[in-house]
Amino acid sequence: MRIPAKNHYSILIKPLLWLQKRHYGNVLNPALLWGRRPTLFWLVAGFFGFLDRKSSPITPVIRSLVCVRVSQLNDCAFCVDANGMKLAERCDCVEKIKSLANWQSSEHFDEHERTVLSYVEAMTITGQRVDEAMLSKLQQWYDADALVELTALVAFQNLSAKFNTALDVPEQGFCSLPIQPGDTKEPTAESSDK
């Protein structure tokens, strides 16, 4: 990482670090950076916690596809690693997981997923734009409130991936997925068990 971890962190973030260690077996690498600014860390954690809640109008698989694809587009090794693990837990199709970097040419994605992934790319790739036709197509599955939430999820994941990429946050070995089309990584046991 380009900014080193601190020796001691504020008592204000100890609960977040403890929860991560309990859930993942280790504190997540980005937490060591966000933890330098406790208020910011709580805000970021709360924002993502809300977006990834059980009652979200966006299904868990779609949320994970969004997070992994944004991570791939931003070349964020940590994000692909951590979000790939969550996708492997939520998705029962190994081929879908393995082909996400090449989703346009894969038969493993339905029309809903393709529409969402097109939206993700329009929001994330410099030079692309969201247009009215794209929003209209998304309205087959999402009302206005859910569209705001989907957009917030894409925007949040871009924030997270860009933060981690800029500060060179390394992966932690949770799940191996290709970052870019043509990468030859094979999924780890966690994702190939699905």
mmCIF file of C-alpha atoms in Angstrom:
data_model
loop_
_atom_site.group_PDB
_atom_site.id
_atom_site.type_symbol
_atom_site.label_atom_id
_atom_site.label_comp_id
_atom_site.label_asym_id
_atom_site.label_seq_id
_atom_site.Cartn_x
_atom_site.Cartn_y
_atom_site.Cartn_z
ATOM 1 C CA MET A 1 0.000 0.000 0.000
ATOM 2 C CA ARG A 2 1.202 3.487 -0.743
ATOM 3 C CA ILE A 3 0.201 4.704 2.730
ATOM 4 C CA PRO A 4 1.252 2.472 5.629
ATOM 5 C CA ALA A 5 -1.057 1.079 8.264
ATOM 6 C CA LYS A 6 -0.952 2.792 11.666
ATOM 7 C CA ASN A 7 0.303 1.040 14.763
ATOM 8 C CA HIS A 8 -2.810 2.033 16.725
ATOM 9 C CA TYR A 9 -6.293 2.972 15.587
ATOM 10 C CA SER A 10 -8.941 5.016 17.324
ATOM 11 C CA ILE A 11 -11.250 3.228 19.713
ATOM 12 C CA LEU A 12 -14.051 4.630 17.533
ATOM 13 C CA ILE A 13 -13.296 2.157 14.753
ATOM 14 C CA LYS A 14 -12.313 -0.882 16.821
ATOM 15 C CA PRO A 15 -15.837 -2.376 16.433
ATOM 16 C CA LEU A 16 -15.585 -2.172 12.623
ATOM 17 C CA LEU A 17 -12.142 -3.761 12.618
ATOM 18 C CA TRP A 18 -13.338 -6.494 14.999
ATOM 19 C CA LEU A 19 -16.358 -7.271 12.796
ATOM 20 C CA GLN A 20 -14.158 -7.544 9.709
ATOM 21 C CA LYS A 21 -11.719 -9.850 11.464
ATOM 22 C CA ARG A 22 -14.599 -12.010 12.689
ATOM 23 C CA HIS A 23 -16.264 -12.210 9.262
ATOM 24 C CA TYR A 24 -13.215 -12.433 6.955
ATOM 25 C CA GLY A 25 -10.558 -13.800 9.299
ATOM 26 C CA ASN A 26 -8.552 -10.579 8.883
ATOM 27 C CA VAL A 27 -9.078 -6.852 8.859
ATOM 28 C CA LEU A 28 -9.596 -5.788 5.243
ATOM 29 C CA ASN A 29 -6.677 -3.892 3.751
ATOM 30 C CA PRO A 30 -8.736 -0.789 2.848
ATOM 31 C CA ALA A 31 -9.894 -0.526 6.480
ATOM 32 C CA LEU A 32 -6.297 0.136 7.465
ATOM 33 C CA LEU A 33 -6.455 3.269 5.313
ATOM 34 C CA TRP A 34 -10.048 4.381 5.947
ATOM 35 C CA GLY A 35 -9.328 3.803 9.641
ATOM 36 C CA ARG A 36 -6.974 6.785 9.642
ATOM 37 C CA ARG A 37 -10.119 8.947 9.410
ATOM 38 C CA PRO A 38 -12.679 7.341 11.799
ATOM 39 C CA THR A 39 -15.646 9.524 10.854
ATOM 40 C CA LEU A 40 -15.039 8.940 7.157
ATOM 41 C CA PHE A 41 -14.651 5.202 7.770
ATOM 42 C CA TRP A 42 -18.009 5.031 9.599
ATOM 43 C CA LEU A 43 -19.713 7.004 6.817
ATOM 44 C CA VAL A 44 -18.292 4.764 4.076
ATOM 45 C CA ALA A 45 -19.121 1.589 6.019
ATOM 46 C CA GLY A 46 -22.663 2.818 6.696
ATOM 47 C CA PHE A 47 -23.193 3.803 3.062
ATOM 48 C CA PHE A 48 -22.140 0.385 1.767
ATOM 49 C CA GLY A 49 -24.002 -1.403 4.561
ATOM 50 C CA PHE A 50 -27.212 0.325 3.482
ATOM 51 C CA LEU A 51 -26.661 -0.491 -0.205
ATOM 52 C CA ASP A 52 -25.936 -4.168 0.524
ATOM 53 C CA ARG A 53 -28.768 -4.733 3.023
ATOM 54 C CA LYS A 54 -31.111 -7.732 2.775
ATOM 55 C CA SER A 55 -34.150 -5.551 2.000
ATOM 56 C CA SER A 56 -32.492 -3.830 -0.973
ATOM 57 C CA PRO A 57 -34.638 -3.707 -4.126
ATOM 58 C CA ILE A 58 -31.543 -4.906 -6.003
ATOM 59 C CA THR A 59 -31.057 -8.686 -5.747
ATOM 60 C CA PRO A 60 -27.891 -9.966 -4.051
ATOM 61 C CA VAL A 61 -26.577 -11.496 -7.307
ATOM 62 C CA ILE A 62 -27.115 -8.255 -9.244
ATOM 63 C CA ARG A 63 -25.435 -6.256 -6.436
ATOM 64 C CA SER A 64 -22.424 -8.554 -6.589
ATOM 65 C CA LEU A 65 -22.259 -8.521 -10.399
ATOM 66 C CA VAL A 66 -22.272 -4.704 -10.248
ATOM 67 C CA CYS A 67 -19.520 -4.587 -7.632
ATOM 68 C CA VAL A 68 -17.248 -7.068 -9.390
ATOM 69 C CA ARG A 69 -17.711 -5.518 -12.841
ATOM 70 C CA VAL A 70 -16.961 -1.991 -11.567
ATOM 71 C CA SER A 71 -13.919 -3.440 -9.792
ATOM 72 C CA GLN A 72 -12.715 -5.065 -13.004
ATOM 73 C CA LEU A 73 -13.193 -1.865 -14.990
ATOM 74 C CA ASN A 74 -11.124 0.062 -12.436
ATOM 75 C CA ASP A 75 -8.363 -2.600 -12.298
ATOM 76 C CA CYS A 76 -8.867 -2.898 -8.536
ATOM 77 C CA ALA A 77 -7.260 -6.176 -7.472
ATOM 78 C CA PHE A 78 -8.515 -5.904 -3.879
ATOM 79 C CA CYS A 79 -12.092 -5.154 -4.985
ATOM 80 C CA VAL A 80 -12.199 -8.014 -7.494
ATOM 81 C CA ASP A 81 -10.843 -10.293 -4.763
ATOM 82 C CA ALA A 82 -13.298 -9.279 -2.013
ATOM 83 C CA ASN A 83 -16.336 -8.715 -4.249
ATOM 84 C CA GLY A 84 -15.578 -11.906 -6.173
ATOM 85 C CA MET A 85 -15.801 -13.861 -2.936
ATOM 86 C CA LYS A 86 -19.238 -12.361 -2.253
ATOM 87 C CA LEU A 87 -20.345 -13.115 -5.838
ATOM 88 C CA ALA A 88 -19.188 -16.731 -5.422
ATOM 89 C CA GLU A 89 -21.312 -16.988 -2.257
ATOM 90 C CA ARG A 90 -24.382 -15.551 -3.986
ATOM 91 C CA CYS A 91 -24.248 -16.963 -7.514
ATOM 92 C CA ASP A 92 -24.773 -20.625 -8.334
ATOM 93 C CA CYS A 93 -23.253 -20.437 -11.831
ATOM 94 C CA VAL A 94 -19.461 -20.787 -11.932
ATOM 95 C CA GLU A 95 -19.408 -20.033 -15.671
ATOM 96 C CA LYS A 96 -21.205 -16.736 -15.076
ATOM 97 C CA ILE A 97 -18.640 -15.775 -12.452
ATOM 98 C CA LYS A 98 -15.709 -16.736 -14.668
ATOM 99 C CA SER A 99 -17.101 -14.955 -17.738
ATOM 100 C CA LEU A 100 -18.072 -11.636 -16.122
ATOM 101 C CA ALA A 101 -15.104 -9.790 -17.670
ATOM 102 C CA ASN A 102 -16.446 -10.984 -21.067
ATOM 103 C CA TRP A 103 -20.169 -10.766 -20.296
ATOM 104 C CA GLN A 104 -21.077 -9.301 -23.717
ATOM 105 C CA SER A 105 -20.078 -12.545 -25.456
ATOM 106 C CA SER A 106 -21.293 -14.977 -22.785
ATOM 107 C CA GLU A 107 -24.595 -16.848 -22.886
ATOM 108 C CA HIS A 108 -24.662 -17.007 -19.081
ATOM 109 C CA PHE A 109 -26.258 -13.565 -18.587
ATOM 110 C CA ASP A 110 -29.966 -12.866 -18.976
ATOM 111 C CA GLU A 111 -31.489 -9.666 -20.385
ATOM 112 C CA HIS A 112 -31.863 -8.092 -16.936
ATOM 113 C CA GLU A 113 -28.204 -8.708 -16.058
ATOM 114 C CA ARG A 114 -27.030 -7.475 -19.474
ATOM 115 C CA THR A 115 -29.028 -4.277 -19.097
ATOM 116 C CA VAL A 116 -27.572 -3.631 -15.644
ATOM 117 C CA LEU A 117 -24.028 -4.402 -16.828
ATOM 118 C CA SER A 118 -24.455 -2.008 -19.773
ATOM 119 C CA TYR A 119 -25.525 0.656 -17.282
ATOM 120 C CA VAL A 120 -22.501 -0.124 -15.085
ATOM 121 C CA GLU A 121 -20.164 0.348 -18.026
ATOM 122 C CA ALA A 122 -21.874 3.543 -19.193
ATOM 123 C CA MET A 123 -21.441 5.009 -15.697
ATOM 124 C CA THR A 124 -17.881 3.760 -15.210
ATOM 125 C CA ILE A 125 -15.995 3.952 -18.509
ATOM 126 C CA THR A 126 -14.732 7.421 -19.388
ATOM 127 C CA GLY A 127 -16.317 8.606 -22.616
ATOM 128 C CA GLN A 128 -19.473 6.512 -22.269
ATOM 129 C CA ARG A 129 -22.754 8.026 -21.150
ATOM 130 C CA VAL A 130 -26.065 6.884 -19.765
ATOM 131 C CA ASP A 131 -28.904 7.706 -22.158
ATOM 132 C CA GLU A 132 -32.693 7.778 -21.934
ATOM 133 C CA ALA A 133 -33.076 4.451 -23.747
ATOM 134 C CA MET A 134 -30.880 2.747 -21.161
ATOM 135 C CA LEU A 135 -32.874 4.202 -18.259
ATOM 136 C CA SER A 136 -36.120 3.269 -19.958
ATOM 137 C CA LYS A 137 -34.960 -0.317 -20.366
ATOM 138 C CA LEU A 138 -33.912 -0.502 -16.696
ATOM 139 C CA GLN A 139 -37.438 0.578 -15.718
ATOM 140 C CA GLN A 140 -38.629 -2.901 -16.740
ATOM 141 C CA TRP A 141 -37.111 -4.100 -13.462
ATOM 142 C CA TYR A 142 -36.679 -1.002 -11.291
ATOM 143 C CA ASP A 143 -38.923 1.840 -10.172
ATOM 144 C CA ALA A 144 -37.469 5.331 -9.693
ATOM 145 C CA ASP A 145 -36.365 4.684 -6.091
ATOM 146 C CA ALA A 146 -34.653 1.412 -7.008
ATOM 147 C CA LEU A 147 -32.916 3.125 -9.954
ATOM 148 C CA VAL A 148 -31.525 5.727 -7.571
ATOM 149 C CA GLU A 149 -30.249 2.907 -5.370
ATOM 150 C CA LEU A 150 -28.722 1.002 -8.298
ATOM 151 C CA THR A 151 -27.002 4.200 -9.435
ATOM 152 C CA ALA A 152 -25.735 4.817 -5.899
ATOM 153 C CA LEU A 153 -24.310 1.278 -5.773
ATOM 154 C CA VAL A 154 -22.408 1.772 -9.042
ATOM 155 C CA ALA A 155 -21.155 5.171 -7.855
ATOM 156 C CA PHE A 156 -20.120 3.801 -4.454
ATOM 157 C CA GLN A 157 -18.215 0.903 -5.999
ATOM 158 C CA ASN A 158 -16.429 3.341 -8.308
ATOM 159 C CA LEU A 159 -15.435 5.408 -5.253
ATOM 160 C CA SER A 160 -14.174 2.313 -3.452
ATOM 161 C CA ALA A 161 -12.292 0.888 -6.444
ATOM 162 C CA LYS A 162 -10.681 4.211 -7.331
ATOM 163 C CA PHE A 163 -9.636 4.757 -3.692
ATOM 164 C CA ASN A 164 -8.083 1.289 -3.498
ATOM 165 C CA THR A 165 -6.395 1.511 -6.897
ATOM 166 C CA ALA A 166 -4.914 4.956 -6.217
ATOM 167 C CA LEU A 167 -3.457 3.788 -2.899
ATOM 168 C CA ASP A 168 -2.371 0.386 -4.309
ATOM 169 C CA VAL A 169 -4.417 -1.691 -1.865
ATOM 170 C CA PRO A 170 -3.429 -5.336 -2.448
ATOM 171 C CA GLU A 171 -5.747 -8.300 -2.750
ATOM 172 C CA GLN A 172 -6.080 -10.609 0.250
ATOM 173 C CA GLY A 173 -6.573 -13.983 -1.437
ATOM 174 C CA PHE A 174 -10.326 -14.342 -0.982
ATOM 175 C CA CYS A 175 -11.233 -15.215 -4.582
ATOM 176 C CA SER A 176 -9.336 -15.220 -7.856
ATOM 177 C CA LEU A 177 -11.288 -13.826 -10.795
ATOM 178 C CA PRO A 178 -10.045 -12.267 -14.024
ATOM 179 C CA ILE A 179 -9.758 -8.508 -13.863
ATOM 180 C CA GLN A 180 -9.721 -7.940 -17.612
ATOM 181 C CA PRO A 181 -10.947 -9.998 -20.582
ATOM 182 C CA GLY A 182 -8.279 -12.515 -21.528
ATOM 183 C CA ASP A 183 -6.798 -12.836 -18.032
ATOM 184 C CA THR A 184 -6.116 -16.490 -17.326
ATOM 185 C CA LYS A 185 -6.724 -16.661 -13.584
ATOM 186 C CA GLU A 186 -8.816 -19.604 -12.473
ATOM 187 C CA PRO A 187 -11.365 -19.091 -9.686
ATOM 188 C CA THR A 188 -10.234 -20.266 -6.265
ATOM 189 C CA ALA A 189 -11.876 -23.150 -4.467
ATOM 190 C CA GLU A 190 -14.350 -20.741 -2.894
ATOM 191 C CA SER A 191 -15.837 -19.784 -6.261
ATOM 192 C CA SER A 192 -15.385 -23.137 -8.002
ATOM 193 C CA ASP A 193 -17.374 -24.901 -5.268
ATOM 194 C CA LYS A 194 -20.479 -23.032 -6.350
#
